[in-house]
Coordinates of C-alpha atoms in Angstrom, one line a residue:
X1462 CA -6.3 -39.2 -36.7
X1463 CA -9.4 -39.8 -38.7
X1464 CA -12.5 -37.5 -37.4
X1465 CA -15.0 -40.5 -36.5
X1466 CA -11.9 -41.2 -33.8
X1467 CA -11.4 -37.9 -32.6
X1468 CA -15.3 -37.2 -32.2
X1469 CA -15.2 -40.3 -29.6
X1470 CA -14.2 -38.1 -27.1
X1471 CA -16.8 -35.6 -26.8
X1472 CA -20.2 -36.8 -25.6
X1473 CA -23.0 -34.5 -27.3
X1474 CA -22.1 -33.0 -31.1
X1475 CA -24.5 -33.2 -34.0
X1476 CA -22.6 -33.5 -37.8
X1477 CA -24.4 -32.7 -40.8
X1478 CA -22.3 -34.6 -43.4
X1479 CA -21.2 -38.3 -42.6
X1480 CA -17.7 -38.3 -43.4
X1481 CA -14.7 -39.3 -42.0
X1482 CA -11.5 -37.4 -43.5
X1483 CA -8.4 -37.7 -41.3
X1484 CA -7.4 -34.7 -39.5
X1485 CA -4.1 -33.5 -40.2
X1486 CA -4.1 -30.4 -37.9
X1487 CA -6.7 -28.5 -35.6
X1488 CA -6.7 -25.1 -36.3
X1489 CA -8.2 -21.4 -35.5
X1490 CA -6.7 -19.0 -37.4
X1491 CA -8.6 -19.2 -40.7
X1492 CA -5.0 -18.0 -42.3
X1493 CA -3.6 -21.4 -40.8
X1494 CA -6.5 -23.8 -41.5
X1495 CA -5.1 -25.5 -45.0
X1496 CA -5.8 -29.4 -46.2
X1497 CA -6.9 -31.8 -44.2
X1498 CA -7.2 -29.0 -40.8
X1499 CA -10.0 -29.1 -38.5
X1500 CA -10.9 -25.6 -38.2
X1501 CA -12.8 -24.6 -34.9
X1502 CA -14.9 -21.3 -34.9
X1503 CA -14.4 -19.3 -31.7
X1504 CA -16.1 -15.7 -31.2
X1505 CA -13.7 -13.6 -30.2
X1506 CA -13.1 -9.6 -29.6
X1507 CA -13.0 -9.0 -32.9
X1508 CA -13.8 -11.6 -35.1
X1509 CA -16.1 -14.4 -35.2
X1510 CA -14.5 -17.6 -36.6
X1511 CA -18.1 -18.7 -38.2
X1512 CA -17.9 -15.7 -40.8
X1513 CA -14.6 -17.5 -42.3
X1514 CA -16.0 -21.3 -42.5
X1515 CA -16.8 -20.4 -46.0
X1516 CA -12.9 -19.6 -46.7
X1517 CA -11.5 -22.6 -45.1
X1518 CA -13.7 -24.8 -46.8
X1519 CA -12.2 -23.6 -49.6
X1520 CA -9.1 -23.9 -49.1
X1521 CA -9.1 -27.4 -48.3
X1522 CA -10.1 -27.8 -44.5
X1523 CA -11.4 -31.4 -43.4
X1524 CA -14.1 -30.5 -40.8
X1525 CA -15.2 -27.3 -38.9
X1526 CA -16.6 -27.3 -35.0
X1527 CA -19.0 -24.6 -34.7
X1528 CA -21.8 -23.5 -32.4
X1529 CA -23.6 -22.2 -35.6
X1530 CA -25.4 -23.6 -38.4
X1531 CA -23.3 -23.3 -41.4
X1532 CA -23.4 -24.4 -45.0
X1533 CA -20.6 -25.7 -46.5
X1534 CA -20.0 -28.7 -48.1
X1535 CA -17.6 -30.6 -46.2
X1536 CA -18.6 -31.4 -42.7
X1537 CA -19.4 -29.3 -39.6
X1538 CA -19.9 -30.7 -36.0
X1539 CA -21.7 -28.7 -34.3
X1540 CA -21.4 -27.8 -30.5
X1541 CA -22.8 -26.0 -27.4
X1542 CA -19.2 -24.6 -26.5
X1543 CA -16.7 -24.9 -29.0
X1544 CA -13.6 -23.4 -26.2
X1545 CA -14.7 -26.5 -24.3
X1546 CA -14.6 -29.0 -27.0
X1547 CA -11.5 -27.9 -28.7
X1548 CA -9.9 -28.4 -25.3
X1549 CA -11.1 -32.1 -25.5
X1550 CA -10.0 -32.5 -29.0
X1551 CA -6.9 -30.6 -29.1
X1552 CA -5.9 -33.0 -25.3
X1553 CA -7.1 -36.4 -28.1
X1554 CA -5.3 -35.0 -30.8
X1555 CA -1.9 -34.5 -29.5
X1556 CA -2.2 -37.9 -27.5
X1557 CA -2.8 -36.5 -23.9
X1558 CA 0.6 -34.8 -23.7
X1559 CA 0.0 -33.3 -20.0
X1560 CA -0.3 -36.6 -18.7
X1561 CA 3.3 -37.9 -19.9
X1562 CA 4.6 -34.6 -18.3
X1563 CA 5.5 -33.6 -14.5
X1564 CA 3.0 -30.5 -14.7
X1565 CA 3.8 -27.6 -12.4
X1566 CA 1.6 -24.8 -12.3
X1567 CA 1.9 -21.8 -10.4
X1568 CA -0.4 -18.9 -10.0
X1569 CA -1.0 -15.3 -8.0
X1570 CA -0.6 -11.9 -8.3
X1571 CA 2.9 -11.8 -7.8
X1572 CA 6.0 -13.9 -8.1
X1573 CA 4.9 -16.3 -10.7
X1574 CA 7.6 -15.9 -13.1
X1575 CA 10.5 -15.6 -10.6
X1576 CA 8.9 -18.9 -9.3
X1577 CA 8.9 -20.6 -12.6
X1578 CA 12.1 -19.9 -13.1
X1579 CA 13.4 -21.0 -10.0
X1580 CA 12.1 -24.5 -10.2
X1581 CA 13.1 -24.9 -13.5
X1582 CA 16.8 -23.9 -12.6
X1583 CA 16.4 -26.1 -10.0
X1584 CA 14.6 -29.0 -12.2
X1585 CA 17.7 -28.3 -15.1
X1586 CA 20.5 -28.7 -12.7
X1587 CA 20.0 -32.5 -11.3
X1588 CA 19.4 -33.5 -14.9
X1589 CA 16.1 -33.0 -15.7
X1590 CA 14.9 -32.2 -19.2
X1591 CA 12.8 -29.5 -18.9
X1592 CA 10.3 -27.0 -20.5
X1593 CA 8.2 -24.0 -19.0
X1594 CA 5.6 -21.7 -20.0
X1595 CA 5.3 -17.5 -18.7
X1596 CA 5.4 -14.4 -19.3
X1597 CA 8.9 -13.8 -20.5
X1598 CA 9.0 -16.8 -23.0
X1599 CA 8.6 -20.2 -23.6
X1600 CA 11.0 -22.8 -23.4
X1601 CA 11.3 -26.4 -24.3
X1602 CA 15.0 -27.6 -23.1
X1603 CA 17.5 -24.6 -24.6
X1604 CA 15.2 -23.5 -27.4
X1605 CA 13.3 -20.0 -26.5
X1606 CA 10.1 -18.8 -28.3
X1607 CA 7.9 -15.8 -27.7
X1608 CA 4.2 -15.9 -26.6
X1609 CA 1.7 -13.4 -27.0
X1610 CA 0.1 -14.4 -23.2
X1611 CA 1.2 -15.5 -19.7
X1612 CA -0.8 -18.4 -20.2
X1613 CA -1.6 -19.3 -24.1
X1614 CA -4.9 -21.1 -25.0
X1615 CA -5.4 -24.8 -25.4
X1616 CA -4.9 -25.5 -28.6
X1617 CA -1.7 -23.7 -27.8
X1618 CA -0.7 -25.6 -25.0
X1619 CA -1.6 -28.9 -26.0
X1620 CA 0.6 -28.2 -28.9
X1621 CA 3.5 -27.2 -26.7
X1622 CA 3.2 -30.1 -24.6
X1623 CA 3.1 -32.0 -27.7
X1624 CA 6.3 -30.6 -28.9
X1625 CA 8.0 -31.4 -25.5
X1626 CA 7.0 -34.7 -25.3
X1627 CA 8.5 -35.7 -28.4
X1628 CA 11.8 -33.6 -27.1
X1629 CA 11.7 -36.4 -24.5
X1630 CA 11.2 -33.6 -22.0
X1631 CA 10.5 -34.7 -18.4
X1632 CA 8.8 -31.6 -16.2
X1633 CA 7.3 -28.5 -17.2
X1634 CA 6.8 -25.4 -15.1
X1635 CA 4.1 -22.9 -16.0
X1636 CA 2.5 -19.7 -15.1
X1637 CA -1.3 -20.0 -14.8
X1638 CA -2.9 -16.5 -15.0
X1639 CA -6.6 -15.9 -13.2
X1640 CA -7.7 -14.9 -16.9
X1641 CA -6.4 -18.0 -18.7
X1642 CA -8.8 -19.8 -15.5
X1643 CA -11.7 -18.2 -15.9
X1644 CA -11.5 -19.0 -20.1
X1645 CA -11.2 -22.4 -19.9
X1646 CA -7.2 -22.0 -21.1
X1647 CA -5.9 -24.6 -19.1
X1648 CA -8.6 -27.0 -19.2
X1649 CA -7.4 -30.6 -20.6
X1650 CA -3.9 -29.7 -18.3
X1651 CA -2.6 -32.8 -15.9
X1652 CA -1.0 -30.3 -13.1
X1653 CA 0.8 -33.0 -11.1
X1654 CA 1.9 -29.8 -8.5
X1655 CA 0.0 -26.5 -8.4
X1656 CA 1.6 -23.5 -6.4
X1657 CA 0.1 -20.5 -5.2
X1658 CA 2.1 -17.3 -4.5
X1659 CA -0.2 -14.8 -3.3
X1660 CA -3.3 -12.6 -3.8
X1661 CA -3.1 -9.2 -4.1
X1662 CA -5.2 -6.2 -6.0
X1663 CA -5.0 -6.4 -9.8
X1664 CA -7.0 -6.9 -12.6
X1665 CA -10.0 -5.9 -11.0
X1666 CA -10.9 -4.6 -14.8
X1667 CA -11.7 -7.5 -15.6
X1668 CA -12.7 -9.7 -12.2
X1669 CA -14.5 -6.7 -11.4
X1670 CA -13.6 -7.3 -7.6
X1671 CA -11.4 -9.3 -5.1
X1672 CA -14.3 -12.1 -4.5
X1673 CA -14.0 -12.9 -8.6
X1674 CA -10.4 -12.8 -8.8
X1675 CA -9.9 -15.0 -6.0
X1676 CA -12.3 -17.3 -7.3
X1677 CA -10.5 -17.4 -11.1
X1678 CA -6.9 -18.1 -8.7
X1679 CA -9.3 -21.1 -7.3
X1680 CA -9.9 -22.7 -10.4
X1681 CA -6.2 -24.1 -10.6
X1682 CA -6.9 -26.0 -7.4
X1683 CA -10.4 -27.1 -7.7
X1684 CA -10.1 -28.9 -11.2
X1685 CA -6.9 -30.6 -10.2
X1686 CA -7.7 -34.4 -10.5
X1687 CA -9.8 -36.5 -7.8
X1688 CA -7.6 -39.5 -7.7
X1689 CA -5.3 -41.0 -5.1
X1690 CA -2.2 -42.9 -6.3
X1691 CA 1.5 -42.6 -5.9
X1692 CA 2.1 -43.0 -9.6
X1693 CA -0.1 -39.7 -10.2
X1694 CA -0.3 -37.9 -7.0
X1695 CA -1.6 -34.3 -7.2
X1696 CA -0.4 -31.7 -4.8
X1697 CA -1.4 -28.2 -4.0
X1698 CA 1.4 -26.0 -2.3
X1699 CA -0.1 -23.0 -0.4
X1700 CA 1.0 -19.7 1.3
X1701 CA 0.1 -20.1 4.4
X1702 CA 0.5 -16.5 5.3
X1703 CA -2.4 -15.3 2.7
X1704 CA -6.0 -15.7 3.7
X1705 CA -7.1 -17.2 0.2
X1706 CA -4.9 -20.3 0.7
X1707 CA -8.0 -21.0 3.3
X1708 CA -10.4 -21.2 0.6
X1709 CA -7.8 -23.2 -1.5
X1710 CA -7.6 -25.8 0.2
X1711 CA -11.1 -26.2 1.2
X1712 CA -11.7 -26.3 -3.1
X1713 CA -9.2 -29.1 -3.9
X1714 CA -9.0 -32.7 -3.8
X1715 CA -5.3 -32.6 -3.8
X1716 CA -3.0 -33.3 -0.7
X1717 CA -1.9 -29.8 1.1
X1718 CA 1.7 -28.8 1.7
X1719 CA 2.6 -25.1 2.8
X1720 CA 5.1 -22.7 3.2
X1721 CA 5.7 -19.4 5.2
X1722 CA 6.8 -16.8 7.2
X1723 CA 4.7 -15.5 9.8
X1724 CA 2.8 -18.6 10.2
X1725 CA 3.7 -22.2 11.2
X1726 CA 4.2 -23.8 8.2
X1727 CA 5.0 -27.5 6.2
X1728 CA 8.0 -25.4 5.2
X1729 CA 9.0 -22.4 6.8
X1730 CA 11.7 -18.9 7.1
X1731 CA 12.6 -17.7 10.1
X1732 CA 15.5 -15.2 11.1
X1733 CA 15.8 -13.9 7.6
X1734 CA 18.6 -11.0 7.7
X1735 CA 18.1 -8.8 4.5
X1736 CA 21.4 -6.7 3.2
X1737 CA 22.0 -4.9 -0.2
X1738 CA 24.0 -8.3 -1.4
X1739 CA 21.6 -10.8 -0.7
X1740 CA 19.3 -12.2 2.3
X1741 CA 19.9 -15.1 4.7
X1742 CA 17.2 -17.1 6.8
X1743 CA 17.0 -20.3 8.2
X1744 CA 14.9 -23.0 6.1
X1745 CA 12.3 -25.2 8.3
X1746 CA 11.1 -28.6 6.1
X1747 CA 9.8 -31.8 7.1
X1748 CA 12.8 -33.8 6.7
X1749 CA 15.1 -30.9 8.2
X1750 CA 16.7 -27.5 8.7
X1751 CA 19.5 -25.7 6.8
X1752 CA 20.7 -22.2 6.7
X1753 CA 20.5 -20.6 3.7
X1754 CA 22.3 -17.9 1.7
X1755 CA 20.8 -16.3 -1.3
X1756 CA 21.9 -13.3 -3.8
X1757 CA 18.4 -13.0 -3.9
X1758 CA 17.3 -9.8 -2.2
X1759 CA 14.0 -9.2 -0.3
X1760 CA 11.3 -10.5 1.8
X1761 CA 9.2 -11.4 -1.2
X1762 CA 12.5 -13.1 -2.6
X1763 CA 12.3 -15.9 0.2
X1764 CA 8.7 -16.5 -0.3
X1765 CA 9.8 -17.4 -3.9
X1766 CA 12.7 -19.8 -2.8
X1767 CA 10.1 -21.3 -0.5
X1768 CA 7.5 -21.8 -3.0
X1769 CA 9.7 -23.2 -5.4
X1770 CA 11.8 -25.6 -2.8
X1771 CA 8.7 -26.7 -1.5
X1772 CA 7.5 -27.7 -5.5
X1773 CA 10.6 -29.1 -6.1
X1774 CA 10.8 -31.3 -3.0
X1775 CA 7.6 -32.9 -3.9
X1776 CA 8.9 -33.0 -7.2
X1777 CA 11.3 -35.7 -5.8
X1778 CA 14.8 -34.0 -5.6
X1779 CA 17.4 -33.5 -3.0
X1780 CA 16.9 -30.6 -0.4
X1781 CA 20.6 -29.6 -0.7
X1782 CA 20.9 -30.2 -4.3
X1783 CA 18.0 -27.3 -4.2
X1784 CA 19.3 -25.3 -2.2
X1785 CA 22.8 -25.5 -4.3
X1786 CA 21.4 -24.7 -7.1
X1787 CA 18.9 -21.7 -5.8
X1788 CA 22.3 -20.2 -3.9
X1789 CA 23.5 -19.2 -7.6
X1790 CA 20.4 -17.3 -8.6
X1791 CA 21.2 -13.9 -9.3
X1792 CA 17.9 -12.7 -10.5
X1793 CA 15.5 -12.9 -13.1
X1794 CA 15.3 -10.8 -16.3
X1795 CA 13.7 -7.4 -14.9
X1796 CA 12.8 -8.4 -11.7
X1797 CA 14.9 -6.8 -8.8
X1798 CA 17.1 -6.4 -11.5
X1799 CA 20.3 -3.7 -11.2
X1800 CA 21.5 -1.6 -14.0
X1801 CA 25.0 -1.5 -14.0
X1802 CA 27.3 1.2 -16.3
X1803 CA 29.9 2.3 -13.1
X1804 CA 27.6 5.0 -11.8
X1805 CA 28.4 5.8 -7.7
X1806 CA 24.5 4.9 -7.2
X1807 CA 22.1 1.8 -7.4
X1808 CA 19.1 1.7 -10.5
X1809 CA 16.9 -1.4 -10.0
X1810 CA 14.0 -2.3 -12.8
X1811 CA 11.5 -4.3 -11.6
X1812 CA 8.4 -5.7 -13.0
X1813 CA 5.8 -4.0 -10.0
X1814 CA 3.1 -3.0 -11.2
X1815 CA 0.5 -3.6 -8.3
X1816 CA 0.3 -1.9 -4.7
X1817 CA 1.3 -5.1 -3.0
X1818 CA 4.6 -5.8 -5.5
X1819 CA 5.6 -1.9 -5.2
X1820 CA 5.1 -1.8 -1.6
X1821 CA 7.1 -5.0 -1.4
X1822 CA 10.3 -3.9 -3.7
X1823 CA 10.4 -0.3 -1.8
X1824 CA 10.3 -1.7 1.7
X1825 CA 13.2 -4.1 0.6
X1826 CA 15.0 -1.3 -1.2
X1827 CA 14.4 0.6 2.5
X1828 CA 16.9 -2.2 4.2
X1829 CA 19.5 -1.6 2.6
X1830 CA 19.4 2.3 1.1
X1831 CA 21.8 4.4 2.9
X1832 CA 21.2 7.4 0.1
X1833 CA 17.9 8.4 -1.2
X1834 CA 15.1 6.6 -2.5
X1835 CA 13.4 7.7 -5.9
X1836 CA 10.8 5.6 -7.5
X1837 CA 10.0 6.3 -11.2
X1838 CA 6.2 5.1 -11.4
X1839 CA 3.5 4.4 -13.8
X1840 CA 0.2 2.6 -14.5
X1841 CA -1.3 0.9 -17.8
X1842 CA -4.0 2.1 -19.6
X1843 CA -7.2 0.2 -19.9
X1844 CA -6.4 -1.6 -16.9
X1845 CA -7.1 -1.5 -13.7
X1846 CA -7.4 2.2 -12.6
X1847 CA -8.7 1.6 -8.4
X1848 CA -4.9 0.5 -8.7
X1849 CA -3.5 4.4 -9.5
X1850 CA -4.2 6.3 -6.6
X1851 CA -2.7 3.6 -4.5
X1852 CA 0.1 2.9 -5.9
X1853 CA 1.0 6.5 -6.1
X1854 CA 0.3 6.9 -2.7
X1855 CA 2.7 4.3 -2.0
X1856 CA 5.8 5.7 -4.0
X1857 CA 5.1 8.6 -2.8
X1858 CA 5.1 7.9 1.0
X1859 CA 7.8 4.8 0.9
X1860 CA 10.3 6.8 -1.5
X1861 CA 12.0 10.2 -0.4
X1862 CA 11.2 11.3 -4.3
X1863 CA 8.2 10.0 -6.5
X1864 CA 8.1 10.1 -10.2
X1865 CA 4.9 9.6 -11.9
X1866 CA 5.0 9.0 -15.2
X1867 CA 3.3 6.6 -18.3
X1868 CA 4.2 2.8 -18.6
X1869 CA 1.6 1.8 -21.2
X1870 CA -1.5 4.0 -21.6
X1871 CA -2.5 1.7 -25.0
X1872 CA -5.7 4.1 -25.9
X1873 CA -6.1 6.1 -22.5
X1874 CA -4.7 9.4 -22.0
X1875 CA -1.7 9.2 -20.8
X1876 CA -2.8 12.4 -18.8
X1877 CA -5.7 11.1 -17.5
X1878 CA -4.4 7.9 -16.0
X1879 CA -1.5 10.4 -14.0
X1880 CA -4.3 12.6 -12.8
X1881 CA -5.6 9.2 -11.5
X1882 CA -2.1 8.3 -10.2
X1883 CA -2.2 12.1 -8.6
X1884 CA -5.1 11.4 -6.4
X1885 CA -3.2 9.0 -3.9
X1886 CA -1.0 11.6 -3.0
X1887 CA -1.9 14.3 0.0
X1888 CA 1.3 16.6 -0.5
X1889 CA 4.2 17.5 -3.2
X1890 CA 6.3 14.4 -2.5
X1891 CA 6.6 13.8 -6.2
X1892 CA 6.8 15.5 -9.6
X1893 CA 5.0 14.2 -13.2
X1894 CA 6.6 13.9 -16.2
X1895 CA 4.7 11.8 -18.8
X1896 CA 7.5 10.9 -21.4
X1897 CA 8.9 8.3 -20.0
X1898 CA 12.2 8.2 -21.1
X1899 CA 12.6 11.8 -19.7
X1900 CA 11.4 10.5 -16.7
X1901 CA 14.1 8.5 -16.0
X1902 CA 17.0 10.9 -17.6
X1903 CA 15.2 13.5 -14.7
X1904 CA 15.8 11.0 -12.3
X1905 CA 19.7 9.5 -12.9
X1906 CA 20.7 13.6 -13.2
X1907 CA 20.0 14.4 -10.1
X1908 CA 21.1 11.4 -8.0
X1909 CA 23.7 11.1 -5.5
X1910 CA 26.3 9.1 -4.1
X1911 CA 24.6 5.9 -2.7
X1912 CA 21.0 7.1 -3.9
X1913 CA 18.9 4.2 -5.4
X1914 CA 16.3 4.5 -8.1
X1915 CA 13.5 2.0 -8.8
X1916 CA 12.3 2.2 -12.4
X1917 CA 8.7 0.3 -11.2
X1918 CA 6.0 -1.4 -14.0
X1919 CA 7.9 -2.6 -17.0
X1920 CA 10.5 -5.0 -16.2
X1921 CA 11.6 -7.5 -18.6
X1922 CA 9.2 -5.6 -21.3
X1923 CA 11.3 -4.0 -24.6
X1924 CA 8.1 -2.1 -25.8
X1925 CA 5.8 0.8 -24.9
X1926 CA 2.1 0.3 -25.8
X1927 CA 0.7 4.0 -27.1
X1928 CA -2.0 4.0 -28.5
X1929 CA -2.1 1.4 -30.7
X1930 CA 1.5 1.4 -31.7
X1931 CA 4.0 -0.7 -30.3
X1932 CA 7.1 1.3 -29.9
X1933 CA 10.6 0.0 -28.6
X1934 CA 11.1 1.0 -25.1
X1935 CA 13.4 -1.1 -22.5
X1936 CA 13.9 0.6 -18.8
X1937 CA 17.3 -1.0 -18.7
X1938 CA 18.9 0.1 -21.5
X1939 CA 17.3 3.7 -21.1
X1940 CA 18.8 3.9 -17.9
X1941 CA 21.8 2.6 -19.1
X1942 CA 22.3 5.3 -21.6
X1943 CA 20.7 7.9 -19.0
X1944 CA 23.9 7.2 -17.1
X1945 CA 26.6 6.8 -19.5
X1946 CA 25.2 10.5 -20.5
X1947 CA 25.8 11.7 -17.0
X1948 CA 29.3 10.6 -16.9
X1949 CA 30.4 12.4 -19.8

């Protein structure tokens, strides 16, 4: 695309040389930006793109966008907000990928990868090409890739979408996280259905308190589009059993549908029977009832289901086909997930790592347990630390044995943060042992017979963030060989 065309788009730039190379790529790694690039200058943690204009001149780039004054000689378009224009041109660029694409969005504190996943089971089983966006990976169709965020930026994404498009994929499911909304990650995205799961404490790090955070979770709702018409219709799907879904819908545009427990909802689960093999409940939608049976265990697993039935119903599929397809589900990678090596007791590694999800996996766990309860917990390092002393308190009054220990301290001391964790706690319900591994050796050696153990924080993750070194760690195969060493 030659520049002059691209530079249509955006309404207010000033450009010092009048050129008009073709742009072969947009780019802002200065490590990436080669011939014929666009290379956009973004000030980040670190680095400031505008010291390495000089270099990518050099080596060939077409154009820079910049918020600076900057003297090279090849030309620079300069800009108020570069993160908001190289959303507009990355969205030109690629040809307005979101728009070809059923968009699914889904954001909260909790459940947004479970979510994702369901609906794009559900999507991939009536024949749906399909890509999705998260935590664990991304996907377009069978091919996997790793991402360095939940929700990547927009030059990022746009690419992505790109890439699907020309893989003649039809939907795309992605986790939208409260940062990626407040930095402008996801603007230039065409969500066609945007979900909500819940809102719970975390990240108040960075949102600095619940007002912000629910506020970021708003953003997904309020920039959905403005337009009525069946071709494009926009949808918001709400949990109509959290208070923020009040504010939600008074923020978008989009048509409402909800789903729930405890309140009368669009769609809705009542008598739900929870066991230690999976949970039944009978489904309430517009257009009918059912009885479902899941392998899915938990309270928080049916608010899931609904969320993602309720998505993939407006999504234009068959409520038993759904319901076929979510009765296979055995569980996502490290959520509610069981650790298996013949052992007499049950070891579950879950990704919790906020009050509300610990709370939520122990009072499941409490259901079913006929042994003993021991939750193996920790909490990140320059996170969140209000978070510690609750969550503490919550292992420590829901389980029969607490263990505090480290997930990822990154540059806190790992000391510190369980003298944080220690704080929640009124009596000696729990011992600490930092090294986490040991941690969970301490606590397969001394179960029992139908005891379970919850290895809480980690979940899917194969690493352990000390310091600033990244160091293989996995839960499941620690507990794995935890056991196997016991049996001997």
């Amino acid at each position: 695309m030659e520049l002059r065309e691209l530079l249509t788009y955006l309404v207010n730039y000033e450009m010092d040389i009048q050129a008009n190379p073709e742009i072969t790529s947009i780019e802002m790694d200065s490590r990436k930006a080669g011939k014929g690039c666009l290379f956009v200058c973004m000030e980040g943690l670190l680095f400031d793109g505008h010291d390495f204009a000089e270099t990518v001149a050099n080596n060939g780039a077409a154009a820079i966008l910049a918020e600076k004054d900057i003297d090279v000689n090849i030309p620079v378009i300069k800009v108020k907000n570069t993160k908001k224009a190289l959303a507009v041109l990355a969205d030109a660029f690629y040809g307005h990928p979101s728009q070809k694409l059923h968009l699914i969005g889904i954001t909260g504190t909790n459940g947004k990868t479970t979510t994702s996943h369901l609906i794009e089971k559900v999507l991939r089983d009536a024949g749906k090409s399909t890509g999705m966006i998260g935590t664990i990976e991304m996907k377009i169709k069978d091919q996997s890739f790793k991402v360095a965020n939940t929700t990547p930026d927009s030059l990022f994404l746009q690419n992505a979408f790109y890439q699907m498009t020309e893989e003649k994929v039809e939907a795309a499911v992605m986790e939208v996280s409260s940062h990626a909304l407040v930095q402008g990650r996801v603007w230039g995205c065409d969500f066609d259905i945007a979900v909500f799961t819940n809102l719970t404490q975390d990240h108040l790090d960075y949102h600095k308190n619940m007002e912000e955070y629910q506020f970021a979770k708003s953003l997904l709702f309020s920039q959905m589009g403005n337009t009525y018409n069946r071709s494009d219709r926009k949808v918001a799907v709400l949990n109509n059993d959290d208070p923020a879904s009040k504010m939600f819908e008074r923020v978008t545009s989009a048509q409402v549908v909800s789903y729930g427990i405890d309140n009368d909802s669009d769609v809705r689960a009542t008598d739900i029977m929870i066991g230690s093999q999976g949970t039944t409940f009978k489904l309430q939608t517009p257009i009918g009832s059912r009885e479902v049976t899941l392998k899915l265990i938990g309270k928080f697993s049916v608010y899931n289901v609904l969320a993602a039935t309720t998505a993939c119903l407006l999504s234009g599929l068959d409520l038993d086909q759904i319901l076929a397809s979510l009765k296979e589900v055995t569980g996502v990678s490290g959520r509610f997930e069981p650790v298996i090596a013949g052992q007499d007791f049950t070891v579950i590694v879950d990704y919790a790592h906020t009050p509300d999800s610990l709370e939520n996996v122990l009072r499941t766990i409490k259901e079913f347990a006929t042994g003993k309860i021991t939750a193996v917990v920790g909490c990140g390092g320059d996170r969140d630390k209000t978070k510690r002393p609750l969550m503490a308190g919550i292992a420590a009054n829901l389980a029969d044995h607490a263990i505090f220990t480290s997930d990822n301290p990154r540059t806190e001391d790992p000391l510190q943060i369980l003298k944080d964790m220690e704080e929640g706690v009124d009596d000696g319900n729990y011992v600490t042992i930092p090294d986490r591994k040991k941690a969970i050796e301490h606590a397969v050696e001394k179960a029992r017979a139908n005891d379970v153990i919850l290895i809480a924080g980690k979940g899917h993750e194969t690493y352990q963030i000390i310091g600033k070194d990244i160091l293989e760690f996995d839960d499941r195969i620690v507990a794995r060989e935890a056991i196997k060493a016991v049996k001997k």
